[in-house]
XYZ file of N, CA, C and O in Angstrom:
780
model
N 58.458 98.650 139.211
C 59.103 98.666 137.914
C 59.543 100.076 137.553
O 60.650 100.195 137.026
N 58.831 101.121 137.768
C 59.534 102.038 137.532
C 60.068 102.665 138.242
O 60.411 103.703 137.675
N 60.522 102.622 139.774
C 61.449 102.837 140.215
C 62.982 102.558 139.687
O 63.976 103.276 139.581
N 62.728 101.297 139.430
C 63.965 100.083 138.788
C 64.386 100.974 137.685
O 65.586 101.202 137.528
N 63.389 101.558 136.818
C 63.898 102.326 135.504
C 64.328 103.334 135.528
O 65.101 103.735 134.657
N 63.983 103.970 136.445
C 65.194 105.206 137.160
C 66.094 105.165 137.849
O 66.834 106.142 137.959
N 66.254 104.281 138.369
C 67.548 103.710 138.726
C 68.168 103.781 137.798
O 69.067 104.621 137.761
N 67.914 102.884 136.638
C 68.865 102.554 135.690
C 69.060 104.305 134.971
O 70.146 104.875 134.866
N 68.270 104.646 134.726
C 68.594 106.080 134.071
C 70.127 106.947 135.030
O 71.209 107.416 134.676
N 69.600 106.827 135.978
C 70.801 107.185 137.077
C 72.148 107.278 136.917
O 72.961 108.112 136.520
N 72.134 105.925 137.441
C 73.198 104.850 136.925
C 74.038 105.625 135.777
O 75.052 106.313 135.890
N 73.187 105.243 134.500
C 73.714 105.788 133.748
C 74.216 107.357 132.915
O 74.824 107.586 131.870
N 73.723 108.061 133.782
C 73.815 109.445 134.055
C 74.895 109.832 134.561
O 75.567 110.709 134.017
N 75.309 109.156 135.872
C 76.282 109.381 137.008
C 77.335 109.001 136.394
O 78.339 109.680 136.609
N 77.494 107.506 135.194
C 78.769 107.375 134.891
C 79.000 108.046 133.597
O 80.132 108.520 133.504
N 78.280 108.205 132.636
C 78.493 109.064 131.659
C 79.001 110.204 131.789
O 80.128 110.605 131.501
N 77.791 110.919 132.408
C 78.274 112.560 132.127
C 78.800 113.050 133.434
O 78.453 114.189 133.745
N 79.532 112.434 134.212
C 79.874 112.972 135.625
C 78.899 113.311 136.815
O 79.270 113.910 137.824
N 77.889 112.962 136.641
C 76.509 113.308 137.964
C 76.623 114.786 137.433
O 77.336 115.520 138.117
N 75.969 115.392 136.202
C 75.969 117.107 136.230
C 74.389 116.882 136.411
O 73.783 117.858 135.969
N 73.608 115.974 136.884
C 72.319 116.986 137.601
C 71.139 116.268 136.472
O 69.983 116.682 136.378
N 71.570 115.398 135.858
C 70.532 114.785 134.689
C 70.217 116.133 133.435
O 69.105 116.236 132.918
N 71.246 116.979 133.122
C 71.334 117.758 131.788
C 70.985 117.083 130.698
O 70.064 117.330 129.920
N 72.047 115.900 130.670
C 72.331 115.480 129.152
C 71.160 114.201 129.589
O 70.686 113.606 128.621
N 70.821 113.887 130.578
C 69.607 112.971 129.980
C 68.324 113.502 129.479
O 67.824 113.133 128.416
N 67.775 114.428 130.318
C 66.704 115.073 129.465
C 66.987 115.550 128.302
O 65.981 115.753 127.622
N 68.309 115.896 127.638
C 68.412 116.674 126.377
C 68.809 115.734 125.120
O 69.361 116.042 124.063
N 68.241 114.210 125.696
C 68.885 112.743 124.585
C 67.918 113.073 123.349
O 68.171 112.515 122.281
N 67.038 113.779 123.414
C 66.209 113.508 122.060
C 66.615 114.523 121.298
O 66.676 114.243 120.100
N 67.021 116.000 121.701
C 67.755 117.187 120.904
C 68.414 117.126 120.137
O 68.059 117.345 118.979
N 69.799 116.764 120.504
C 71.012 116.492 119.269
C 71.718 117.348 120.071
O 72.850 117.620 119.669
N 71.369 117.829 121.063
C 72.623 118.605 121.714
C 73.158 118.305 122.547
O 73.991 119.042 123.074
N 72.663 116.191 123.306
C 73.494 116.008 123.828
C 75.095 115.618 123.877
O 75.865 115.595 124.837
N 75.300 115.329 122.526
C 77.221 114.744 122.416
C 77.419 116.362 123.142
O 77.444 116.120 124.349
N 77.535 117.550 122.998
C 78.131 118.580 122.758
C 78.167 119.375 124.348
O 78.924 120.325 124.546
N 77.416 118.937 125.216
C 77.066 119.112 126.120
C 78.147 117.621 126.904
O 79.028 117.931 127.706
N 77.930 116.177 126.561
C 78.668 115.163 127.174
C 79.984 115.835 126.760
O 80.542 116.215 127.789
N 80.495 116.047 125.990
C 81.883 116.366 125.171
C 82.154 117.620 126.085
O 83.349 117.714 126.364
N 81.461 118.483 126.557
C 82.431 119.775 127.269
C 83.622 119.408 127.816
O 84.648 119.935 127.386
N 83.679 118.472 128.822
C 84.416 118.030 129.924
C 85.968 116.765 129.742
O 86.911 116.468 130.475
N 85.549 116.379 128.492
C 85.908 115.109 128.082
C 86.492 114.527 126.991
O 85.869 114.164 125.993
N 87.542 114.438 127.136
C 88.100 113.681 125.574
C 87.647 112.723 124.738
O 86.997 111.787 125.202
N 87.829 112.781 123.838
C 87.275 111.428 122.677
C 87.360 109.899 123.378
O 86.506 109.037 123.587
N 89.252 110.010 123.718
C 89.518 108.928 124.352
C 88.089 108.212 125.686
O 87.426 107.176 125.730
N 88.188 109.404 126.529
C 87.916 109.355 127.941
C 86.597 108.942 127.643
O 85.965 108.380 128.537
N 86.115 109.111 126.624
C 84.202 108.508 126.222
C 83.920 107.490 125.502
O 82.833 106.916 125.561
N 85.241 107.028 124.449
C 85.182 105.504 124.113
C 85.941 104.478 125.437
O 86.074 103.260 125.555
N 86.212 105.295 126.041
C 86.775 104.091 127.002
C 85.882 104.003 127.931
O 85.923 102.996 128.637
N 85.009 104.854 128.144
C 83.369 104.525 128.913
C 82.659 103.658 128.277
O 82.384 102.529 128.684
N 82.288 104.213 127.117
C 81.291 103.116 126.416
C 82.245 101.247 126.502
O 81.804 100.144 126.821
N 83.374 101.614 126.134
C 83.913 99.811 125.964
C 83.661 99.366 127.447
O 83.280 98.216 127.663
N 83.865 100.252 128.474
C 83.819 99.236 129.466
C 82.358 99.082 129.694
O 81.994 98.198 130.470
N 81.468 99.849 129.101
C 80.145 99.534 129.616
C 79.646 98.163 128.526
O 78.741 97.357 128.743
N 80.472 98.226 127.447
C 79.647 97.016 126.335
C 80.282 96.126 126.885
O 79.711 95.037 126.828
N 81.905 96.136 127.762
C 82.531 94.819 128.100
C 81.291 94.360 129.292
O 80.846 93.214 129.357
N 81.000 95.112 129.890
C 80.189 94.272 131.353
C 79.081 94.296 130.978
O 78.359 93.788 131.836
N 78.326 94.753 129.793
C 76.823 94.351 129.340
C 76.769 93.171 128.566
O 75.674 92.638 128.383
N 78.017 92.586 127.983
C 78.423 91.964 127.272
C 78.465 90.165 128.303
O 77.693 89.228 128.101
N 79.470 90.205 129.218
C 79.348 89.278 130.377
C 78.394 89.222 131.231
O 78.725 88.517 132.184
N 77.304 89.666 131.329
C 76.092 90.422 132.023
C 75.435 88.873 131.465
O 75.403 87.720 131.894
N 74.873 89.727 130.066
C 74.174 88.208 129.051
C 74.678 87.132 129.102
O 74.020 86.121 129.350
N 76.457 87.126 128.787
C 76.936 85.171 129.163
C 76.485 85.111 130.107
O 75.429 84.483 130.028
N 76.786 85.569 131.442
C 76.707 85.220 133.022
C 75.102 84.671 132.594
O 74.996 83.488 132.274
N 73.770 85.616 132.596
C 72.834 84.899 132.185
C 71.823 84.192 131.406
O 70.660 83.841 131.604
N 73.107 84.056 129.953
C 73.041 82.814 129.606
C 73.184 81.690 130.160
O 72.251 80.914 130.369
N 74.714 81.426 130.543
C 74.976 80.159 130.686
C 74.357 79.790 132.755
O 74.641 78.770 133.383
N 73.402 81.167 133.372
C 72.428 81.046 134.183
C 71.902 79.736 133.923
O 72.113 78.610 134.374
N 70.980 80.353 132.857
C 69.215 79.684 131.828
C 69.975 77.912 131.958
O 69.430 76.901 132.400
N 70.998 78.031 131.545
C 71.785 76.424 131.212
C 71.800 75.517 132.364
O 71.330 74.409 132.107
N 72.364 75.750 134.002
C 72.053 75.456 134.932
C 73.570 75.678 135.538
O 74.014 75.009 136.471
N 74.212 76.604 134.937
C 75.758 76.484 136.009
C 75.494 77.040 137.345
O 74.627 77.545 138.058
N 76.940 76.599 137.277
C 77.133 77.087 138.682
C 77.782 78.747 138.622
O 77.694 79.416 137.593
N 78.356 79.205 139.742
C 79.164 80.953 139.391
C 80.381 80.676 139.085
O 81.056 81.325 138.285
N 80.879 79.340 139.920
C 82.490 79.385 139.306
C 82.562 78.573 137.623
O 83.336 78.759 136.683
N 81.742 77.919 137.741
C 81.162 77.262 136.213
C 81.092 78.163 135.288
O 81.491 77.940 134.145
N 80.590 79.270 135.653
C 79.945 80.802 134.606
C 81.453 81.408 134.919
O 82.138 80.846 134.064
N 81.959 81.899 135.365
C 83.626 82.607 135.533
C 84.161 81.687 134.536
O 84.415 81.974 133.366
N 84.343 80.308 135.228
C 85.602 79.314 133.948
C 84.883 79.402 132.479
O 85.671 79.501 131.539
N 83.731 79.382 132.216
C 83.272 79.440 130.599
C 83.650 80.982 130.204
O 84.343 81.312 129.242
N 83.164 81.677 130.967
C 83.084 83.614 130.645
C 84.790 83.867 130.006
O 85.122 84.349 128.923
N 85.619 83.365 131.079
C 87.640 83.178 130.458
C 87.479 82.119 129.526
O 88.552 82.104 128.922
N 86.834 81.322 129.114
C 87.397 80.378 127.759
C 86.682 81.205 126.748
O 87.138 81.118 125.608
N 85.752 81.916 126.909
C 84.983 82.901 125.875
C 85.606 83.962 125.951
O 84.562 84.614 125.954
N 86.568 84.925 126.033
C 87.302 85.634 125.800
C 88.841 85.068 125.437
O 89.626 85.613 124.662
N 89.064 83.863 126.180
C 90.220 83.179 125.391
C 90.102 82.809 123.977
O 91.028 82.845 123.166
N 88.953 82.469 123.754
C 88.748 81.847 122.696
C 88.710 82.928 121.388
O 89.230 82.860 120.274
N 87.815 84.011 122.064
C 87.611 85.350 120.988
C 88.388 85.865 120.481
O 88.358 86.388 119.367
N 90.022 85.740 121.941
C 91.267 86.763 121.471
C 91.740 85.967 119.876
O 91.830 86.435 118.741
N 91.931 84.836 120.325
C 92.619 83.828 119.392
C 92.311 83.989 117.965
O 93.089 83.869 117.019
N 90.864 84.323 117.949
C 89.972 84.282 116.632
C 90.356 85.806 116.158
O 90.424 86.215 114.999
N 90.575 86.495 117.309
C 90.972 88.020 116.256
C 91.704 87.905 115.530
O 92.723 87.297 115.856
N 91.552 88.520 113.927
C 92.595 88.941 112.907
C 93.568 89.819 113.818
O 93.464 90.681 114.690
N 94.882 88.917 112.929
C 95.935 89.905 113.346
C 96.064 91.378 112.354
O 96.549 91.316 111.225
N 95.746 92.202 112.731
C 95.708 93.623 111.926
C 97.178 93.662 111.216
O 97.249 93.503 109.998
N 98.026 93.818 111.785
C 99.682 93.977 111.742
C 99.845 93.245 110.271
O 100.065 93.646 109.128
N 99.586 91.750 110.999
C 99.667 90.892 109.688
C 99.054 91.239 108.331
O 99.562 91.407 107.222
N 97.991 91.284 108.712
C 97.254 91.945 107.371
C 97.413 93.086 106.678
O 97.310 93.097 105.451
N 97.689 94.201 107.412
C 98.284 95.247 107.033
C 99.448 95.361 106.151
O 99.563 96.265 105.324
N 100.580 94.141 106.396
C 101.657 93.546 106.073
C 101.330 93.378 104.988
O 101.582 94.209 104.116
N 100.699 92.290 104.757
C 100.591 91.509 103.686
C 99.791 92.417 102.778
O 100.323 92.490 101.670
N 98.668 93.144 102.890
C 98.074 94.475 101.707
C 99.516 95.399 101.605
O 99.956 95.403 100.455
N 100.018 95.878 102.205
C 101.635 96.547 101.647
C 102.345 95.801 100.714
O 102.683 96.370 99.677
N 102.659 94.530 100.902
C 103.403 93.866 99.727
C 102.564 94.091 98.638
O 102.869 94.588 97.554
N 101.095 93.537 99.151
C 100.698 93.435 97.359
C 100.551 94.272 96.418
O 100.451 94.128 95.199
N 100.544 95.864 97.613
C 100.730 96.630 96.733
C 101.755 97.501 96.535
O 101.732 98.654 96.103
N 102.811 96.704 96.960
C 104.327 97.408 96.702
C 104.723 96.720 94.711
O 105.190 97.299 93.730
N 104.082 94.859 95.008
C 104.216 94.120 93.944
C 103.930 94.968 92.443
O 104.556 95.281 91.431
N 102.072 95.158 93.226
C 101.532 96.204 91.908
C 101.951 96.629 91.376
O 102.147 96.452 90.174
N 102.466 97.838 92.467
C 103.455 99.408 92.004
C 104.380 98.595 90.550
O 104.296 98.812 89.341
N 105.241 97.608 91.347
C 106.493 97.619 90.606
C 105.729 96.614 89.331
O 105.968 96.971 88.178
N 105.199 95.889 89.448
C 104.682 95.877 88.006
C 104.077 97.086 87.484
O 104.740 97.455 86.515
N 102.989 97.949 87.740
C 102.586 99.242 86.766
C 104.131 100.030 86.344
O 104.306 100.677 85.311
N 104.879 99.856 87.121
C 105.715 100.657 86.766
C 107.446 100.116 85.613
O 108.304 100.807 85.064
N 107.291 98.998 85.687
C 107.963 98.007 84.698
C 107.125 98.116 83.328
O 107.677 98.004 82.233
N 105.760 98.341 83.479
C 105.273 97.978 82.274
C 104.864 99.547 81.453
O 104.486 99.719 80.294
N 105.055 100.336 82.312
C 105.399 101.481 82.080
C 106.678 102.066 81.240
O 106.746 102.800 80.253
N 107.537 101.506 81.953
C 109.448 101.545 81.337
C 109.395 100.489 80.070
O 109.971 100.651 78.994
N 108.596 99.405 80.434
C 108.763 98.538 78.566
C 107.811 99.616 77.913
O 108.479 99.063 77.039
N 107.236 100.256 77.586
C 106.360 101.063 77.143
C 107.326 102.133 76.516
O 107.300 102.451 75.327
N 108.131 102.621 77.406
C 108.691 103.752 76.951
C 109.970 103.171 76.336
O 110.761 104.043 75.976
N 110.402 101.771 76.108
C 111.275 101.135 75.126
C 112.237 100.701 75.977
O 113.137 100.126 75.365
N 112.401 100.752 77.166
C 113.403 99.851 77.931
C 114.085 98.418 77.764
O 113.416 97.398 77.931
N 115.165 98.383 77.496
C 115.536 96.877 76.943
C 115.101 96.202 78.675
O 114.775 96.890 79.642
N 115.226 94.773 78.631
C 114.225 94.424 79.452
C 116.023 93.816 80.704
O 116.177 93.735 81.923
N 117.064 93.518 79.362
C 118.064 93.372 80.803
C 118.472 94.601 81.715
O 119.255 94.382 82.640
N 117.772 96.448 81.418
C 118.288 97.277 81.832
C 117.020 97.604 82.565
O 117.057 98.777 82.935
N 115.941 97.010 82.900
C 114.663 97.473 83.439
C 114.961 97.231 84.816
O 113.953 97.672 85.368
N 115.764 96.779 85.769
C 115.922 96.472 87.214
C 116.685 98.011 87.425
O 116.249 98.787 88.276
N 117.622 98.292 86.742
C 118.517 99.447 86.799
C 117.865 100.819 86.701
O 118.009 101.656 87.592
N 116.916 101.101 85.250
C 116.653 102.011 85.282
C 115.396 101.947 86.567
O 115.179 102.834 87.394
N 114.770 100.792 86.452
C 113.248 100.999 87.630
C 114.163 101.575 89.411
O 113.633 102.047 90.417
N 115.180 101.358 89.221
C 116.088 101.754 90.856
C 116.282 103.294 90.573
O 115.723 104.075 91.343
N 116.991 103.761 89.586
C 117.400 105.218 89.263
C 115.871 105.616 88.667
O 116.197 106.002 87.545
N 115.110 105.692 88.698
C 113.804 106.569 88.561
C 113.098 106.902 89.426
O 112.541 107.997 89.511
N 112.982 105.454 90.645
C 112.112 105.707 91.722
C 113.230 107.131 92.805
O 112.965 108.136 93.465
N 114.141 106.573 92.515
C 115.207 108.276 93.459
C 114.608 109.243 92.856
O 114.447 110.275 93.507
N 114.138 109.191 91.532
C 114.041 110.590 91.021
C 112.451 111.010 91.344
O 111.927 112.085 91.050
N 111.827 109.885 92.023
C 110.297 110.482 92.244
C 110.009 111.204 93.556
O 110.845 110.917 94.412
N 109.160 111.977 93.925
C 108.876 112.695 95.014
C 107.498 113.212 94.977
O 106.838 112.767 94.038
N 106.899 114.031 95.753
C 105.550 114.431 96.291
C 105.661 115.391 94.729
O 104.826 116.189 95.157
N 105.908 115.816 93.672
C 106.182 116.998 92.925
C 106.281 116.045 91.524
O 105.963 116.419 90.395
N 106.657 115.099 91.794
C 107.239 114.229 90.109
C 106.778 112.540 90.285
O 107.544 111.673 90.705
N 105.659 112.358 89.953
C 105.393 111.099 89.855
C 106.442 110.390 89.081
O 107.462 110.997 88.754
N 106.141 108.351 88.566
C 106.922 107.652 88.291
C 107.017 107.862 87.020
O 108.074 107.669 86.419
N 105.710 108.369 86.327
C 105.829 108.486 84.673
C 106.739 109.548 84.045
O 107.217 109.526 82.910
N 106.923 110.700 85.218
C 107.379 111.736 84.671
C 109.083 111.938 84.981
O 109.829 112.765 84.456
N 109.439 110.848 86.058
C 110.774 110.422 86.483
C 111.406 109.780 85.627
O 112.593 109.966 85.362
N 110.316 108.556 84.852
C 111.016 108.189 84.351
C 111.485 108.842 82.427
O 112.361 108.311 81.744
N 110.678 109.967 82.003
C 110.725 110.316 81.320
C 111.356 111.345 81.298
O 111.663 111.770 80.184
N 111.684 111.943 82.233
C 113.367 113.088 82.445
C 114.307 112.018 82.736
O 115.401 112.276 82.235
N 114.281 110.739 83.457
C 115.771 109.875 83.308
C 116.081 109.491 81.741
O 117.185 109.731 81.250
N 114.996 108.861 80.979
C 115.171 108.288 79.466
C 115.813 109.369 78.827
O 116.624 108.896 78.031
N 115.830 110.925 78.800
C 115.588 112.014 78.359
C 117.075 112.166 78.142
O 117.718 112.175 77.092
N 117.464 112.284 79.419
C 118.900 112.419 79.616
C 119.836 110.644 79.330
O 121.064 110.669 79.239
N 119.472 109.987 79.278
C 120.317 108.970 79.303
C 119.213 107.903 78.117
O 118.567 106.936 78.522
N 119.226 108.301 76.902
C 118.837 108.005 75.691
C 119.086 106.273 75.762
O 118.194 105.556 75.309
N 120.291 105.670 76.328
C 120.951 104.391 75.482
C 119.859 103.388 76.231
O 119.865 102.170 76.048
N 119.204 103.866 76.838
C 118.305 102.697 77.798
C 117.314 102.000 77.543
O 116.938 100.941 78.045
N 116.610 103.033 76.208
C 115.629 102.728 75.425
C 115.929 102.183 74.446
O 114.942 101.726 73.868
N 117.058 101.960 73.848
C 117.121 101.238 72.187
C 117.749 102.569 71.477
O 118.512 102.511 70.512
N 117.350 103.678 72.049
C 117.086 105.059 70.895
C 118.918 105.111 70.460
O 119.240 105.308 69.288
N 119.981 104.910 71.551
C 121.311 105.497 70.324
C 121.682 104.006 70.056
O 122.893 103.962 69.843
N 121.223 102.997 69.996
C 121.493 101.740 69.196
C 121.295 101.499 67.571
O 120.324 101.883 66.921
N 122.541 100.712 67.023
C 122.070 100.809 65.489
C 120.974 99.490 65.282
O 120.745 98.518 66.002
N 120.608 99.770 64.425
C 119.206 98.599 63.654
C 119.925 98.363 62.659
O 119.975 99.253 61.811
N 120.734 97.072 62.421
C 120.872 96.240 61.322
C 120.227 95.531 60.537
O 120.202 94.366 60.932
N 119.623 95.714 59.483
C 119.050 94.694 58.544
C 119.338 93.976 57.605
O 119.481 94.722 56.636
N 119.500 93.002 57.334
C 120.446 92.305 56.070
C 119.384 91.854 54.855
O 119.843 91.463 53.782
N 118.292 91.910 55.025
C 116.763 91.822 53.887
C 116.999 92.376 53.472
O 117.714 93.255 53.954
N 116.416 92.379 51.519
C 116.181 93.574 51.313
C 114.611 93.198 50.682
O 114.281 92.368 49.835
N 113.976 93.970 51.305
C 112.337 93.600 51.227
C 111.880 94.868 50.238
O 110.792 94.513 49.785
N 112.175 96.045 49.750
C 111.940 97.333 49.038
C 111.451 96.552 47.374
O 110.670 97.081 46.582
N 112.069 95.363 47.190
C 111.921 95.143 45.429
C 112.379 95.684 44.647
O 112.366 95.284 43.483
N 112.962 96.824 45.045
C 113.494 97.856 43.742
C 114.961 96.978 43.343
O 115.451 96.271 44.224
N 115.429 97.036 42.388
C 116.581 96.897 41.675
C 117.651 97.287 41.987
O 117.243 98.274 42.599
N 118.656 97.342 42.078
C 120.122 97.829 43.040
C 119.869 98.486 44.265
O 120.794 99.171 44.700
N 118.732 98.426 44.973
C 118.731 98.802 46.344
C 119.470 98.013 47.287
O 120.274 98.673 47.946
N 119.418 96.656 47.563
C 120.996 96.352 47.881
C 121.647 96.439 47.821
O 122.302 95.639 48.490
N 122.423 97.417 47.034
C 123.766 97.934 47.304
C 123.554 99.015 47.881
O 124.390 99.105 48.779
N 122.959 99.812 47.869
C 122.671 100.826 48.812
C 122.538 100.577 50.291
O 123.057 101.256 51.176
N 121.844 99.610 50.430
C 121.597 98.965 52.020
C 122.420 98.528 52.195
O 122.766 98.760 53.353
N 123.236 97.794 51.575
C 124.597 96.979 52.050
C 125.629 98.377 52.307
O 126.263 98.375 53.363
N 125.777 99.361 51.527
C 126.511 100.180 51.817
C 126.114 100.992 53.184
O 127.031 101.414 53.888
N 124.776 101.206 53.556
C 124.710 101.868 54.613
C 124.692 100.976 55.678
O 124.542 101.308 56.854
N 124.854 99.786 55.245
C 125.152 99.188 56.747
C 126.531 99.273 56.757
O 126.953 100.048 57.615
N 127.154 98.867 56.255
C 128.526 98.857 56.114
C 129.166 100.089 56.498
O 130.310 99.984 56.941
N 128.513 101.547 56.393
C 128.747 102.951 57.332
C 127.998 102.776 58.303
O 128.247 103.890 58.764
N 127.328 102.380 58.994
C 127.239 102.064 60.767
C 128.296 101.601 60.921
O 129.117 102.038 61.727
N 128.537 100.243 59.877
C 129.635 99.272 61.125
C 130.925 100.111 61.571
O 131.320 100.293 62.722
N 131.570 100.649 60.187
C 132.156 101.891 60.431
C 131.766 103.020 61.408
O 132.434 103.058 62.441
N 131.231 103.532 61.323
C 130.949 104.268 62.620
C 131.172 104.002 63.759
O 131.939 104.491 64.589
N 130.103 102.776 63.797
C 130.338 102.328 65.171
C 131.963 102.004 65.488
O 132.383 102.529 66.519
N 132.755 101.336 64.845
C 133.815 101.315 65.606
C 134.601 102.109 65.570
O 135.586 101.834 66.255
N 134.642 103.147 64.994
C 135.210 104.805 65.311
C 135.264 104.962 67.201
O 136.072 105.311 68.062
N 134.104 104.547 67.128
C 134.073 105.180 68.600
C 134.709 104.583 69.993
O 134.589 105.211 71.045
């Protein structure tokens, strides 16, 4: 038996760290072995050791599992390929998913940012227009709140702000204040069609 266990130490010595002489096995309890395995070796070049060692420790156990069961070897091969057929199938597609978290939070965005522009008084048939001419104006330097508050800035009519407010009530109670209100509406309407 303990021959067998040095073997296995071996083994795993020789493919890890290149056969340097059993360094990095005596030095597993330190903390200085990654740094010592790592001299020689890329990140890549040491996860692609370990996967192939979990892939064949991995078929190691089916193989004697489906042993214990009573197969046969070509019996254990045809199950070992329907158990990796089967696994691929079951993987999430990343891509997809990735996909689909981007929309939802492209959706977000453009709602926080609609409800942002009704906030700052956007009539709601000009909110597709201004939400297109604000996002141009954003960058690593000017978020959406502040884009859209130098676009409103300069182009006032988007918000309501150079629109007239007509009222035809007169809710005040006072006594000849309707004629006053009637007269100042009556200089908008004028105005306005001056222009």
């Amino acid at each position: 038996m303990k021959y067998k266990m040095i073997m296995n130490l071996r083994l795993f010595d020789d493919g890890g760290a290149g056969g340097d002489g059993g360094t990095t096995g005596g030095s597993a309890g330190t903390g200085n072995s990654g740094q010592k395995a790592n001299a020689g070796y890329t990140y890549e070049q040491l996860e692609e050791v370990a996967n192939a060692r979990a892939q064949r420790a991995e078929r190691t156990a089916l193989a004697d599992f489906f042993r214990k069961q009573g197969m046969s070897e070509a019996d254990i091969t045809s199950a070992i390929a329907d158990y990796k057929t089967n696994k691929e199938k079951n993987k999430p597609n990343l891509s997809e998913i990735e996909q689909e978290r981007d929309t939802y939070k492209s959706e977000a965005e453009q709602l926080k940012n609609e409800k942002v522009l009704s906030a700052k008084g956007v009539k709601a048939d000009d909110l597709d227009y201004v939400m297109f001419k604000v996002s141009k104006l954003v960058d690593d330097k000017t978020d959406f709140n502040k884009a859209a508050e130098k676009f409103l800035k300069e182009n006032p009519r988007y918000t309501g702000a150079g629109s007239y407010r007509v009222s035809t009530s007169t809710s005040t109670g006072e006594k000849g204040s309707g004629d006053n209100l009637n007269t100042s509406i009556n200089n908008a309407i004028r105005l306005a069609a001056r222009r």
